Amino acid sequence: MNMPFGCRAAVTRNILNRTKRGCGAFAKAEDGAMTILALFLFLAMVGAAGIGVDLMRYEQKRAALQYTLDRAVLAAADLDQTVPPETVVRSYLEKAGLLEYLSSVVVDEGLGFRKVSATATAVLPTHFMKLSGYDSLTIPAASTAEESIGNVEISLVLDVSGSMNSSSRLTYLKTAAKEFVGHMLSATEDGAVSISVIPYASQVNAGPDLFQFYNVSTEHDYSHCVNFIDDEFSQPGLSRTTPLERTMHFDPFTYSKDPIQTPVCPIRANTAILPFTADQTVLNNYIDGMTARGNTSIDIGAKWGIIMLDPGTQSVIDGLITQKKVDVSFSGRPSAYDSGDVLKVLIVMSDGENTDQYMLNPSMRTGESNVWYNASEDAISGSPDTNTTDAFSIYHDNGGHNYYWPDQDKWADHPYGNGTSPVCGYDSGGLYSCTEKDEPGTAVRLTYAELLNKVSLAYNAYYNYEFTSSAWADWYTSAFTKKEAEAKDQRTKHVCDAAKDEGVIVYTVGFEAPANGRRVLKDCASSDSHYYDATGLEISDAFTSIASSIRKLRLTQ
């Protein structure tokens, strides 16, 4: 239908007016809806923040309660703790203002172990979560700690070199070592802990009981030490079949005789290795009887220490058990390195540093010497020898009278005791005369091993061979070789590394030791924290700390 232009314009204006009024009404309606939505979102955000505050308060309270409970049961489980375990737990929570939340304390203990469990429950009133129906939150806490020694094999390697006589060091060491033994054995079941004591100085006296099980050379049986080759220090064990060179029994340190005072392989009481025992009385008596003399060989001490932990030594210990020299409870030890239920510990203590090691030259290891000995004439021993009788006679090609008698400073054609000698004097009438008479006793030619068991190298050179200007060079300087201290430092490193590679825990103690000794001991230890530097009475603190470390606490839950 055709509509005049004016009418069409009026209709258009009417439609536009209606549309504007409809949009305005719609806009007003939407303003209300947006306000409600915004309010809802705001309330949701406030609620979420409030829940977060409640949860944060919950976590803070839970952490404080759990931390205090953990510390409480750890302290209560300590075997050295004399206060009743429950009292300890309650004390910790009371000091933290948390005692009201303690629910229970359970103690399980016996010989060598203590286990303490505790639970606590706190109730935290909520501020915001109550709007959702949660008026409070329950906070549980539980903790269990156990201290137990378990099965432990310990090699206690102790320095008994001559320097230990200074500044009462040996006295302090004895006290510390006995306290350590007491800490380890006083609360353990039989067979749980074994301790081997390895004293060392210039050498380690393995003792005849251990030597019988190894393939050691037989030049003599005066002492029981081994000259290890370098390769032996790169492995923890010691073969029972590989040939081992016995250390010759000789004294390069003094002018002594019959007996020699300081043989490189000690034979003094309580120098032989004490293997695998848990008898506190035996250990204490052994430690009390230790004396100090000689040089320092940390490498050899550590080597024998790891041998006594190596499972390859098991057949040796079983043999000693058969001979009733080791308790049957240690059958099957040393345990395998990967057994899991046995902790192996090597403790090496020294007040010094490695010094040169003396080894007799091969030419003097076997065979007969040119020295003859008359026992009946050996009236005096010691240093220096003031004997005026003829205990020794020395053969030397002298063009006829080939036997030198040092006690009379004369030459003869036979050893004193195997012929006749003039006996001169005045008779009752004042007439001086001499008569040939049989010499007392019998002279016997000595092997080198027998000679050096009787006289030190210096004595032999200075007294027996005093007739020759080359005596000192021939019979002292040329009589031995030395393993230098620097090489022994490397051997110490190698044997300690071999122990650590097998999972052995190595503790070391430098007892007033010089700088190089401390360096070697630190490098030997399992870590810096396994090395202890001690002065004077601090040696006891060091050994007590080691004992506490071995008897470590374990948080199990």
PDB file of N, CA, C and O in Angstrom, residues 30 65 135 149 162 168 181 199 210 219 264 272 280 285 300 337 349 406 422 453 478 484 503 509 514 525 544:
ATOM      1  N   GLU A  30      19.234  -5.271  33.318  1.00  0.00           N
ATOM      2  CA  GLU A  30      20.574  -5.899  33.353  1.00  0.00           C
ATOM      3  C   GLU A  30      21.427  -5.325  34.463  1.00  0.00           C
ATOM      4  O   GLU A  30      22.260  -5.987  35.034  1.00  0.00           O
ATOM      5  N   LEU A  65      53.265 -29.205  66.091  1.00  0.00           N
ATOM      6  CA  LEU A  65      52.993 -30.388  66.894  1.00  0.00           C
ATOM      7  C   LEU A  65      53.861 -31.564  66.438  1.00  0.00           C
ATOM      8  O   LEU A  65      54.462 -32.269  67.264  1.00  0.00           O
ATOM      9  N   ASP A 135      32.984 -26.587  62.157  1.00  0.00           N
ATOM     10  CA  ASP A 135      33.281 -25.736  63.308  1.00  0.00           C
ATOM     11  C   ASP A 135      34.732 -25.886  63.780  1.00  0.00           C
ATOM     12  O   ASP A 135      35.259 -24.995  64.445  1.00  0.00           O
ATOM     13  N   ILE A 149      71.681 -50.661  68.469  1.00  0.00           N
ATOM     14  CA  ILE A 149      73.046 -50.836  67.993  1.00  0.00           C
ATOM     15  C   ILE A 149      73.083 -51.832  66.843  1.00  0.00           C
ATOM     16  O   ILE A 149      73.778 -51.653  65.855  1.00  0.00           O
ATOM     17  N   GLY A 162     106.395 -44.706  69.911  1.00  0.00           N
ATOM     18  CA  GLY A 162     107.086 -44.122  71.050  1.00  0.00           C
ATOM     19  C   GLY A 162     106.593 -42.751  71.450  1.00  0.00           C
ATOM     20  O   GLY A 162     106.616 -42.393  72.644  1.00  0.00           O
ATOM     21  N   SER A 168     101.374 -37.642  78.372  1.00  0.00           N
ATOM     22  CA  SER A 168     100.337 -38.556  78.902  1.00  0.00           C
ATOM     23  C   SER A 168      99.374 -39.031  77.819  1.00  0.00           C
ATOM     24  O   SER A 168      98.253 -39.453  78.130  1.00  0.00           O
ATOM     25  N   VAL A 181      84.667 -48.739  74.392  1.00  0.00           N
ATOM     26  CA  VAL A 181      84.249 -50.134  74.529  1.00  0.00           C
ATOM     27  C   VAL A 181      83.015 -50.225  75.412  1.00  0.00           C
ATOM     28  O   VAL A 181      82.058 -50.951  75.097  1.00  0.00           O
ATOM     29  N   PRO A 199      96.841 -52.765  67.644  1.00  0.00           N
ATOM     30  CA  PRO A 199      97.867 -51.776  67.985  1.00  0.00           C
ATOM     31  C   PRO A 199      98.927 -51.757  66.883  1.00  0.00           C
ATOM     32  O   PRO A 199      99.236 -52.791  66.286  1.00  0.00           O
ATOM     33  N   LEU A 210      96.952 -65.748  64.559  1.00  0.00           N
ATOM     34  CA  LEU A 210      96.540 -65.392  63.202  1.00  0.00           C
ATOM     35  C   LEU A 210      97.529 -65.901  62.162  1.00  0.00           C
ATOM     36  O   LEU A 210      97.126 -66.360  61.082  1.00  0.00           O
ATOM     37  N   GLU A 219     111.625 -67.784  58.014  1.00  0.00           N
ATOM     38  CA  GLU A 219     113.018 -67.512  58.363  1.00  0.00           C
ATOM     39  C   GLU A 219     113.258 -67.560  59.871  1.00  0.00           C
ATOM     40  O   GLU A 219     114.380 -67.824  60.325  1.00  0.00           O
ATOM     41  N   VAL A 264     111.610 -54.047  65.068  1.00  0.00           N
ATOM     42  CA  VAL A 264     110.622 -53.421  64.187  1.00  0.00           C
ATOM     43  C   VAL A 264     109.272 -54.130  64.292  1.00  0.00           C
ATOM     44  O   VAL A 264     108.223 -53.505  64.132  1.00  0.00           O
ATOM     45  N   ALA A 272     100.021 -57.987  70.127  1.00  0.00           N
ATOM     46  CA  ALA A 272      99.410 -58.858  69.120  1.00  0.00           C
ATOM     47  C   ALA A 272      97.944 -58.474  68.925  1.00  0.00           C
ATOM     48  O   ALA A 272      97.253 -58.071  69.877  1.00  0.00           O
ATOM     49  N   GLN A 280      84.056 -57.274  77.655  1.00  0.00           N
ATOM     50  CA  GLN A 280      84.523 -55.959  78.082  1.00  0.00           C
ATOM     51  C   GLN A 280      85.718 -56.052  79.018  1.00  0.00           C
ATOM     52  O   GLN A 280      86.635 -55.225  78.951  1.00  0.00           O
ATOM     53  N   ASN A 285      91.361 -54.998  79.970  1.00  0.00           N
ATOM     54  CA  ASN A 285      92.669 -55.464  80.437  1.00  0.00           C
ATOM     55  C   ASN A 285      93.717 -55.364  79.328  1.00  0.00           C
ATOM     56  O   ASN A 285      94.878 -55.008  79.578  1.00  0.00           O
ATOM     57  N   ILE A 300     100.098 -49.725  57.671  1.00  0.00           N
ATOM     58  CA  ILE A 300     100.028 -51.143  58.054  1.00  0.00           C
ATOM     59  C   ILE A 300      98.937 -51.356  59.094  1.00  0.00           C
ATOM     60  O   ILE A 300      98.222 -52.371  59.067  1.00  0.00           O
ATOM     61  N   TYR A 337      80.215 -57.962  52.708  1.00  0.00           N
ATOM     62  CA  TYR A 337      80.082 -56.502  52.649  1.00  0.00           C
ATOM     63  C   TYR A 337      78.652 -56.073  52.351  1.00  0.00           C
ATOM     64  O   TYR A 337      78.191 -55.042  52.832  1.00  0.00           O
ATOM     65  N   MET A 349      93.424 -44.273  64.724  1.00  0.00           N
ATOM     66  CA  MET A 349      93.884 -43.167  65.565  1.00  0.00           C
ATOM     67  C   MET A 349      95.402 -43.062  65.497  1.00  0.00           C
ATOM     68  O   MET A 349      96.105 -44.072  65.486  1.00  0.00           O
ATOM     69  N   PRO A 406     135.796 -59.695  71.153  1.00  0.00           N
ATOM     70  CA  PRO A 406     135.641 -58.267  71.462  1.00  0.00           C
ATOM     71  C   PRO A 406     135.723 -57.936  72.946  1.00  0.00           C
ATOM     72  O   PRO A 406     136.161 -56.841  73.309  1.00  0.00           O
ATOM     73  N   PRO A 422     145.191 -69.541  78.034  1.00  0.00           N
ATOM     74  CA  PRO A 422     146.075 -69.470  79.205  1.00  0.00           C
ATOM     75  C   PRO A 422     145.396 -68.781  80.368  1.00  0.00           C
ATOM     76  O   PRO A 422     144.731 -67.754  80.207  1.00  0.00           O
ATOM     77  N   ASN A 453     118.336 -61.446  66.762  1.00  0.00           N
ATOM     78  CA  ASN A 453     117.423 -61.585  67.887  1.00  0.00           C
ATOM     79  C   ASN A 453     118.128 -61.242  69.195  1.00  0.00           C
ATOM     80  O   ASN A 453     117.489 -60.836  70.165  1.00  0.00           O
ATOM     81  N   SER A 478     124.214 -50.616  55.626  1.00  0.00           N
ATOM     82  CA  SER A 478     123.925 -51.523  54.506  1.00  0.00           C
ATOM     83  C   SER A 478     123.058 -52.702  54.907  1.00  0.00           C
ATOM     84  O   SER A 478     122.783 -53.573  54.080  1.00  0.00           O
ATOM     85  N   GLU A 484     109.940 -45.297  52.310  1.00  0.00           N
ATOM     86  CA  GLU A 484     109.891 -43.899  52.711  1.00  0.00           C
ATOM     87  C   GLU A 484     108.490 -43.493  53.172  1.00  0.00           C
ATOM     88  O   GLU A 484     107.476 -44.050  52.755  1.00  0.00           O
ATOM     89  N   GLY A 503      82.047 -50.060  51.390  1.00  0.00           N
ATOM     90  CA  GLY A 503      80.984 -49.604  52.275  1.00  0.00           C
ATOM     91  C   GLY A 503      81.373 -49.553  53.737  1.00  0.00           C
ATOM     92  O   GLY A 503      80.510 -49.323  54.602  1.00  0.00           O
ATOM     93  N   VAL A 509      91.102 -40.312  63.948  1.00  0.00           N
ATOM     94  CA  VAL A 509      91.335 -39.384  65.056  1.00  0.00           C
ATOM     95  C   VAL A 509      92.790 -38.941  65.017  1.00  0.00           C
ATOM     96  O   VAL A 509      93.703 -39.766  65.121  1.00  0.00           O
ATOM     97  N   PRO A 514     100.845 -33.985  63.941  1.00  0.00           N
ATOM     98  CA  PRO A 514     101.369 -32.898  63.109  1.00  0.00           C
ATOM     99  C   PRO A 514     100.520 -32.708  61.860  1.00  0.00           C
ATOM    100  O   PRO A 514      99.643 -33.520  61.556  1.00  0.00           O
ATOM    101  N   ALA A 525      89.474 -40.750  56.225  1.00  0.00           N
ATOM    102  CA  ALA A 525      88.123 -40.811  56.800  1.00  0.00           C
ATOM    103  C   ALA A 525      87.046 -40.819  55.718  1.00  0.00           C
ATOM    104  O   ALA A 525      87.253 -40.362  54.592  1.00  0.00           O
ATOM    105  N   THR A 544      83.843 -40.915  72.280  1.00  0.00           N
ATOM    106  CA  THR A 544      82.436 -40.941  72.689  1.00  0.00           C
ATOM    107  C   THR A 544      81.537 -40.514  71.537  1.00  0.00           C
ATOM    108  O   THR A 544      80.472 -41.101  71.302  1.00  0.00           O
TER     109      THR A 544
END
